[in-house]
Short mmCIF file of C-alpha atoms in Angstrom, two decimals:
data_model
loop_
_atom_site.label_atom_id
_atom_site.label_comp_id
_atom_site.label_asym_id
_atom_site.label_seq_id
_atom_site.Cartn_x
_atom_site.Cartn_y
_atom_site.Cartn_z
CA MET N 1306 11.57 -9.12 -35.52
CA HIS N 1307 10.83 -6.95 -32.49
CA ARG N 1308 9.25 -3.58 -31.64
CA GLU N 1309 8.87 -1.61 -28.62
CA ARG N 1310 5.62 -0.25 -29.01
CA ARG N 1311 3.95 2.64 -26.85
CA ARG N 1312 0.35 2.01 -25.83
CA ALA N 1313 -1.91 3.34 -23.06
CA SER N 1314 -2.14 0.00 -21.24
CA HIS N 1315 -1.80 -1.56 -18.17
CA THR N 1316 -1.06 -5.38 -17.06
CA VAL N 1317 -2.02 -7.40 -13.99
CA ARG N 1318 -0.48 -4.85 -11.94
CA ASN N 1319 -3.26 -2.56 -12.47
CA THR N 1320 -5.91 -4.64 -11.58
CA ILE N 1321 -4.50 -4.28 -8.01
CA LEU N 1322 -3.15 -0.80 -8.10
CA ILE N 1323 -6.21 0.97 -9.70
CA VAL N 1324 -8.18 -0.30 -7.17
CA ILE N 1325 -6.03 0.84 -4.35
CA ALA N 1326 -4.86 4.08 -6.15
CA VAL N 1327 -8.83 4.83 -6.13
CA ILE N 1328 -9.37 3.72 -2.57
CA LEU N 1329 -6.52 5.47 -1.07
CA LEU N 1330 -8.42 8.39 -1.47
CA GLY N 1331 -11.10 6.52 0.71
CA GLY N 1332 -10.16 8.31 4.07
CA ILE N 1333 -11.38 11.67 2.33
CA PHE N 1334 -14.50 10.34 0.20
CA TYR N 1335 -15.45 7.07 1.78
CA GLY N 1336 -14.68 7.82 5.31
CA VAL N 1337 -12.13 6.46 7.57
CA ARG N 1338 -13.92 2.98 8.32
CA LYS N 1339 -13.92 1.90 4.44
CA TYR N 1340 -10.05 3.03 4.23
CA GLN N 1341 -9.16 0.60 7.13
CA ASN N 1342 -11.51 -1.98 5.86
CA VAL N 1343 -9.42 -1.80 2.51
CA LYS N 1344 -6.16 -1.73 4.37
CA ASN N 1345 -7.00 -4.82 6.36
CA ALA N 1346 -7.92 -6.59 2.60
CA VAL N 1347 -4.41 -5.62 1.11
CA ASP N 1348 -2.53 -6.63 4.01
CA SER N 1349 -3.96 -10.03 3.82
CA THR N 1350 -2.63 -10.63 0.29
CA TYR N 1351 1.40 -9.77 2.00
CA SER N 1352 3.57 -12.69 1.37
CA SER N 1353 7.04 -12.09 1.41
CA ALA N 1354 9.33 -13.59 -1.31
CA GLY N 1355 11.68 -15.27 1.34
CA ILE N 1356 14.95 -13.99 0.20
CA LYS N 1357 17.30 -10.82 0.65
CA LYS N 1358 16.57 -8.33 -2.46
CA GLN N 1359 19.56 -7.02 -4.20
CA ARG N 1360 18.07 -3.73 -3.37
CA ASN N 1361 16.67 -1.88 -0.57
CA THR N 1362 12.79 -1.94 -1.79
CA ALA N 1363 11.18 0.18 0.87
CA ASP N 1364 14.14 3.08 0.08
CA LEU N 1365 13.10 3.04 -3.28
CA VAL N 1366 9.54 3.42 -2.95
CA ALA N 1367 10.08 5.91 -0.15
CA ASN N 1368 12.54 8.18 -2.15
CA LYS N 1369 10.56 7.91 -5.56
CA LYS N 1370 12.99 5.97 -7.33
CA PRO N 1371 12.64 3.59 -10.33
CA ILE N 1372 11.47 0.15 -9.31
CA SER N 1373 10.92 -2.93 -10.82
CA ILE N 1374 8.10 -5.72 -10.50
CA LEU N 1375 7.85 -9.29 -11.27
CA LEU N 1376 4.14 -9.84 -12.27
CA MET N 1377 3.14 -13.27 -12.47
CA GLY N 1378 -0.41 -14.93 -13.23
CA THR N 1379 -1.71 -18.39 -12.67
CA ASP N 1380 -4.96 -20.22 -13.54
CA THR N 1381 -5.76 -21.77 -10.42
CA GLY N 1382 -8.25 -21.30 -7.87
CA ALA N 1383 -8.22 -19.42 -4.75
CA LEU N 1384 -4.19 -18.93 -4.22
CA GLY N 1385 -4.04 -19.65 -0.36
CA ARG N 1386 -0.42 -19.51 1.13
CA SER N 1387 0.34 -23.33 0.25
CA TYR N 1388 -0.03 -22.63 -3.86
CA LYS N 1389 3.04 -23.86 -5.48
CA GLY N 1390 1.59 -24.51 -9.18
CA ARG N 1391 3.59 -23.34 -12.28
CA THR N 1392 2.81 -19.97 -13.42
CA ASP N 1393 1.02 -19.30 -16.52
CA SER N 1394 2.49 -15.83 -17.32
CA MET N 1395 5.26 -13.96 -16.18
CA MET N 1396 6.02 -10.33 -16.88
CA VAL N 1397 8.86 -7.62 -15.45
CA VAL N 1398 7.60 -4.10 -15.27
CA THR N 1399 9.40 -1.14 -14.45
CA ILE N 1400 7.95 1.88 -13.41
CA ASN N 1401 10.15 5.35 -13.37
CA PRO N 1402 8.59 8.32 -11.64
CA LYS N 1403 11.95 10.40 -12.82
CA THR N 1404 11.10 9.69 -16.36
CA ASN N 1405 7.63 9.57 -16.09
CA LYS N 1406 7.63 5.91 -18.03
CA THR N 1407 6.68 2.46 -17.51
CA THR N 1408 7.94 -0.59 -19.33
CA ILE N 1409 6.49 -4.09 -19.76
CA THR N 1410 8.21 -7.01 -20.91
CA SER N 1411 6.78 -10.06 -21.38
CA ILE N 1412 8.93 -13.51 -20.53
CA PRO N 1413 8.15 -16.79 -22.40
CA ARG N 1414 6.68 -19.50 -19.89
CA ASP N 1415 8.57 -21.99 -21.47
CA LEU N 1416 11.66 -20.20 -21.66
CA GLY N 1417 14.65 -23.05 -21.14
CA VAL N 1418 16.72 -21.96 -18.01
CA THR N 1419 18.69 -23.06 -15.16
CA ILE N 1420 16.94 -22.25 -12.06
CA PRO N 1421 19.48 -21.08 -9.26
CA GLY N 1422 19.25 -23.43 -6.30
CA TYR N 1423 17.55 -26.23 -8.45
CA GLU N 1424 20.20 -27.27 -10.97
CA GLU N 1425 19.85 -30.81 -10.71
CA LYS N 1426 16.05 -30.47 -11.63
CA SER N 1427 17.66 -28.11 -14.74
CA PRO N 1428 17.44 -27.16 -17.44
CA SER N 1429 13.84 -26.42 -16.99
CA LYS N 1430 10.88 -24.26 -18.16
CA ILE N 1431 11.07 -20.97 -16.18
CA ASN N 1432 7.61 -21.13 -15.09
CA ALA N 1433 8.47 -24.13 -13.19
CA ALA N 1434 10.59 -21.59 -10.97
CA TYR N 1435 7.69 -21.04 -8.77
CA ALA N 1436 6.25 -24.45 -8.38
CA PHE N 1437 9.94 -24.91 -7.21
CA GLY N 1438 10.83 -22.71 -4.62
CA LYS N 1439 7.79 -20.10 -4.68
CA ALA N 1440 8.24 -16.32 -5.19
CA GLY N 1441 11.96 -16.24 -4.08
CA THR N 1442 13.22 -18.99 -6.70
CA ALA N 1443 11.26 -16.85 -9.30
CA ILE N 1444 12.78 -13.56 -8.72
CA ARG N 1445 15.86 -15.36 -8.30
CA ALA N 1446 15.49 -17.17 -11.87
CA VAL N 1447 14.43 -13.94 -13.97
CA GLN N 1448 17.48 -11.83 -12.21
CA SER N 1449 19.67 -14.63 -13.40
CA VAL N 1450 18.38 -14.79 -16.89
CA PHE N 1451 18.50 -11.01 -17.46
CA ASN N 1452 21.06 -9.60 -14.95
CA ILE N 1453 18.23 -7.29 -13.82
CA PRO N 1454 17.06 -6.41 -9.92
CA ILE N 1455 13.74 -7.43 -9.10
CA ASP N 1456 12.27 -5.29 -6.39
CA TYR N 1457 8.92 -6.61 -5.75
CA TYR N 1458 6.44 -9.15 -7.25
CA VAL N 1459 3.06 -9.68 -7.42
CA LEU N 1460 1.03 -13.49 -8.13
CA VAL N 1461 -2.68 -13.02 -9.36
CA ASN N 1462 -5.21 -15.66 -9.98
CA MET N 1463 -6.24 -15.18 -13.77
CA GLY N 1464 -9.56 -16.12 -12.03
CA GLY N 1465 -9.58 -12.85 -10.22
CA MET N 1466 -9.84 -10.93 -13.32
CA GLN N 1467 -13.18 -12.62 -14.20
CA LYS N 1468 -14.64 -11.34 -10.70
CA VAL N 1469 -13.10 -7.49 -11.57
CA VAL N 1470 -14.75 -7.88 -15.01
CA ASP N 1471 -18.10 -8.80 -13.90
CA GLU N 1472 -18.01 -5.91 -11.17
CA VAL N 1473 -17.40 -3.06 -13.45
CA GLY N 1474 -20.28 -4.49 -15.73
CA GLY N 1475 -18.32 -6.12 -18.66
CA VAL N 1476 -15.73 -5.04 -21.13
CA ASP N 1477 -15.61 -4.20 -24.94
CA ILE N 1478 -13.17 -5.92 -26.75
CA THR N 1479 -12.47 -6.41 -30.52
CA PRO N 1480 -10.54 -9.49 -30.96
CA THR N 1481 -7.46 -9.45 -32.85
CA LEU N 1482 -8.21 -12.96 -34.37
CA SER N 1483 -11.26 -15.47 -34.49
CA PHE N 1484 -11.38 -18.79 -32.58
CA THR N 1485 -14.01 -20.82 -30.32
CA TYR N 1486 -13.31 -21.37 -26.83
CA ASP N 1487 -14.93 -22.91 -23.53
CA GLY N 1488 -18.07 -22.43 -25.59
CA TYR N 1489 -17.54 -19.17 -26.80
CA THR N 1490 -16.91 -17.90 -30.30
CA PHE N 1491 -14.89 -14.62 -31.09
CA LYS N 1492 -14.61 -13.28 -34.52
CA LYS N 1493 -11.93 -10.99 -35.68
CA GLY N 1494 -12.28 -7.06 -35.79
CA VAL N 1495 -15.88 -7.38 -34.38
CA LYS N 1496 -16.32 -5.37 -31.35
CA THR N 1497 -17.63 -7.80 -28.41
CA HIS N 1498 -19.11 -6.85 -25.07
CA MET N 1499 -17.72 -9.66 -22.80
CA ASP N 1500 -18.65 -10.46 -19.34
CA GLY N 1501 -16.15 -12.41 -16.85
CA LYS N 1502 -16.44 -15.89 -18.05
CA LYS N 1503 -16.38 -14.86 -21.48
CA ALA N 1504 -13.52 -12.49 -21.15
CA LEU N 1505 -11.33 -14.90 -19.60
CA ALA N 1506 -11.86 -17.24 -21.92
CA TYR N 1507 -10.98 -14.80 -24.49
CA SER N 1508 -7.79 -14.44 -22.52
CA ARG N 1509 -6.79 -18.46 -21.97
CA MET N 1510 -6.99 -19.55 -25.52
CA ARG N 1511 -3.19 -20.83 -26.54
CA TYR N 1512 -2.83 -23.45 -28.82
CA ASP N 1513 -5.36 -22.21 -31.62
CA ASP N 1514 -3.60 -19.04 -31.54
CA PRO N 1515 -0.83 -18.79 -34.35
CA GLN N 1516 1.71 -16.78 -32.16
CA ASN N 1517 0.74 -19.38 -29.28
CA ASP N 1518 1.86 -18.23 -25.85
CA TYR N 1519 2.84 -14.75 -27.27
CA GLY N 1520 -0.62 -14.30 -28.70
CA ARG N 1521 -2.03 -15.15 -25.52
CA GLN N 1522 -0.08 -12.58 -23.92
CA THR N 1523 -1.41 -9.54 -25.92
CA ARG N 1524 -5.20 -10.63 -25.46
CA GLN N 1525 -4.35 -10.77 -21.53
CA ARG N 1526 -3.00 -7.38 -21.56
CA ALA N 1527 -6.34 -6.12 -23.83
CA VAL N 1528 -8.36 -7.76 -21.31
CA LEU N 1529 -6.76 -5.61 -18.63
CA THR N 1530 -6.48 -3.02 -20.64
CA ALA N 1531 -10.53 -2.75 -21.28
CA ILE N 1532 -10.94 -3.45 -17.61
CA LEU N 1533 -9.15 0.08 -17.00
CA GLY N 1534 -11.27 1.59 -19.52
CA LYS N 1535 -14.22 1.25 -17.32
CA SER N 1536 -12.93 3.69 -14.71
CA SER N 1537 -16.11 5.67 -14.38
CA SER N 1538 -17.22 2.13 -12.93
CA ILE N 1539 -14.37 2.18 -10.76
CA SER N 1540 -16.99 3.20 -7.67
CA ALA N 1541 -18.29 -0.28 -8.16
CA LEU N 1542 -15.29 -1.60 -7.03
CA LEU N 1543 -15.26 0.04 -3.89
CA ASN N 1544 -17.08 -2.40 -1.37
CA LYS N 1545 -15.39 -4.53 1.19
CA ASP N 1546 -16.66 -8.02 -0.09
CA PHE N 1547 -15.17 -7.29 -3.60
CA ILE N 1548 -11.57 -6.32 -2.07
CA ASP N 1549 -11.61 -9.64 0.12
CA SER N 1550 -12.53 -11.47 -3.06
CA ILE N 1551 -9.68 -9.81 -4.86
CA ALA N 1552 -7.24 -10.49 -1.96
CA ASN N 1553 -7.84 -14.16 -2.14
CA GLU N 1554 -6.63 -14.39 -5.51
CA THR N 1555 -3.51 -12.20 -4.92
CA GLN N 1556 -0.07 -12.70 -3.22
CA THR N 1557 2.19 -9.91 -3.28
CA ASP N 1558 5.22 -8.34 -0.91
CA PHE N 1559 4.02 -4.91 -1.62
CA THR N 1560 2.78 -3.66 1.77
CA PHE N 1561 0.24 -1.19 2.00
CA GLY N 1562 2.58 1.66 2.78
CA ASN N 1563 4.25 0.79 -0.41
CA LEU N 1564 1.05 0.90 -2.37
CA VAL N 1565 -0.06 4.22 -0.92
CA ASP N 1566 3.47 5.74 -1.77
CA LEU N 1567 3.37 3.75 -5.44
CA ALA N 1568 -0.33 5.53 -5.81
CA LYS N 1569 0.99 9.16 -4.95
CA ASN N 1570 4.05 9.25 -6.59
CA TYR N 1571 4.00 6.93 -9.60
CA ARG N 1572 0.72 7.02 -11.33
CA ALA N 1573 2.05 9.46 -13.80
CA ALA N 1574 4.55 7.06 -15.06
CA SER N 1575 1.63 4.88 -16.60
CA LYS N 1576 0.73 7.43 -19.33
CA ASN N 1577 3.88 6.54 -21.32
CA ILE N 1578 4.36 3.16 -21.89
CA GLU N 1579 6.83 0.86 -23.75
CA GLU N 1580 6.17 -2.99 -24.53
CA THR N 1581 8.09 -5.70 -25.47
CA HIS N 1582 9.07 -9.55 -25.13
CA ALA N 1583 11.74 -11.68 -25.05
CA GLN N 1584 11.37 -13.96 -28.64
CA GLY N 1585 12.56 -17.02 -28.46
CA SER N 1586 11.82 -20.12 -30.87
CA GLY N 1587 10.99 -23.90 -30.02
CA GLN N 1588 13.26 -26.62 -29.65
CA MET N 1589 13.36 -29.93 -27.83
CA VAL N 1590 15.53 -30.29 -24.60
CA ASN N 1591 15.16 -33.52 -22.82
CA GLY N 1592 12.33 -34.35 -24.13
CA GLN N 1593 10.74 -31.22 -23.61
CA SER N 1594 9.69 -28.65 -25.78
CA MET N 1595 11.14 -25.30 -24.37
CA GLU N 1596 11.68 -21.71 -25.70
CA ILE N 1597 15.19 -20.59 -26.60
CA VAL N 1598 16.10 -17.15 -27.03
CA SER N 1599 19.29 -15.86 -28.47
CA HIS N 1600 21.88 -14.06 -26.54
CA THR N 1601 21.56 -11.11 -28.66
CA GLU N 1602 17.64 -11.17 -28.03
CA LEU N 1603 18.63 -11.73 -24.35
CA GLN N 1604 21.01 -9.00 -24.39
CA ARG N 1605 18.22 -6.89 -26.01
CA VAL N 1606 15.76 -7.30 -23.39
CA THR N 1607 18.21 -6.33 -20.46
CA ASP N 1608 19.05 -3.75 -21.89
CA PHE N 1609 15.37 -2.21 -22.16
CA ILE N 1610 14.38 -3.17 -18.74
CA ARG N 1611 17.79 -1.81 -17.31
CA LYS N 1612 17.17 1.48 -19.13
CA GLY N 1613 13.60 1.50 -17.99
CA LEU N 1614 15.30 1.52 -14.33
CA GLY N 1615 17.78 4.12 -15.05
CA LEU N 1616 20.98 1.50 -14.76
CA LYS N 1617 24.04 1.40 -16.64
CA HIS N 1618 24.80 -0.94 -19.43
CA ALA N 1619 25.51 -4.45 -18.25
CA GLU N 1620 26.05 -8.05 -19.87
CA THR N 1621 22.70 -10.07 -19.82
CA GLY N 1622 22.62 -13.10 -17.23
CA THR N 1623 23.83 -16.43 -17.85
CA ALA N 1624 20.97 -18.79 -16.75
CA ALA N 1625 18.88 -19.00 -19.95
CA LEU N 1626 19.62 -22.09 -22.49
CA SER N 1627 21.46 -21.73 -25.75
CA ALA N 1628 20.71 -23.09 -28.80
CA ASN N 1629 22.61 -26.22 -27.77
CA GLY N 1630 20.49 -26.49 -24.59
CA ALA N 1631 23.72 -25.37 -22.74
CA ALA N 1632 23.51 -21.94 -20.53
CA ASN N 1633 24.29 -18.96 -22.10
CA VAL N 1634 27.69 -18.23 -20.44
CA SER N 1635 29.16 -14.73 -21.66
CA ASN N 1636 32.92 -14.12 -20.84
CA SER N 1637 32.09 -12.03 -18.06
CA GLN N 1638 30.32 -12.91 -15.07
CA VAL N 1639 27.12 -11.46 -13.89
CA GLU N 1640 28.26 -9.28 -11.04
CA SER N 1641 25.67 -8.17 -8.22
CA GLU N 1642 27.20 -4.86 -7.88
CA ASN N 1643 26.46 -4.04 -10.82
CA ILE N 1644 22.77 -4.05 -9.75
CA ASN N 1645 22.38 -1.72 -7.38
CA ALA N 1646 20.30 1.94 -7.10
CA GLY N 1647 23.40 4.15 -7.92
CA ASN N 1648 24.10 2.19 -11.08
#
C-alpha cells in the first residue's frame, strides 16, 4: 500500500539550501564580505559527478525549468575528496517552479540492482553504487532503475545535521514510536526537545523500527523539518565558522551560481510537497538480504518522478532486480532520447 502525501516538509537538500537562501541576502543585510565568505565556503563543497549529464543542467536552472536532485546521506566523519563509502540514504527530489511543486522519493538503501559499469560485482545493493564509482555511478544507477534524469547530486554527512541542530538551539520532535538508542530513550507521542546528539540518535536507529529503513527515513525527514521550523533562529547559522563546518560535511555539483538561481526562482515550490517511497520486500540474493521492488511499483515511482519533472510517460528502467534475482527487463529498451528537457 502506498500513499503520496502532501507535507510542509523538506529534506537534506534544505539543510544546505536554507542556509544558502538566507545568506544570499548577505550582500544586502550582512555586507559584501560575509557574502563572499559564504560563496567561498560553498565553492569548497563542489565536486563534479564525473559524468556527462543527460540534460544541460546549467541551462535548466538558468531558465527556471524543473530539475531533479539525488540526495545521498552517509554516517561517516568528514567526507573529504577521497570518501568512497556506502550511502545510508538516497532520495530523489524534483523541484518544479512552473507548477510550484516539489516531490520527494525515498529509495531503499538495500534495493537490489545491477550497477552500470560494475556488472561483474552485481547484483548489488544500490547503496554500493557510490562506493564503487562515487557520485557519477550513483547517478547512473538511479537513472537506470527508474528511467529518469538526475540533474544534480548532494552528498551530506548526517553528522553535519548534528551541528545544525546545535547551532539553532535544538529542535522539538514528537517521536512516532518508543525506543532506546545510543543511550537516549524516546517515547511515542511525547514532545521532546533534542540537542544535536539526541536528534542524530533519533534519526539513526534502524533495526528496532518495525518499518526498518523505511521508518528511519521518516524520522530523518522529521528532524530536518524541525530544523527548518527554527527559521526564527536562522541568523545563528550566519557565521563563517559554521558555514565552513557544514562545507566539510557536504559534497555537491551545484555551483554557487546554481544555488543563487535556486534561491531566487525555486523557493515557492517548497510550499507544495508530495512525498512517496519505493516499497520493496526482503529477499536473499547470492547470500545477501536485498529489497526487491516489483515492476509495477517501479513504474509507479517512475511516473511519479517524471510527472514532477513535467516529462511525458516512459517505461521504467531495467536495472532493478526482479523477484527471481534477475534484472527487471521490460519489452522496450530504456531510451535516452526520452529523457530530455523537452519531453
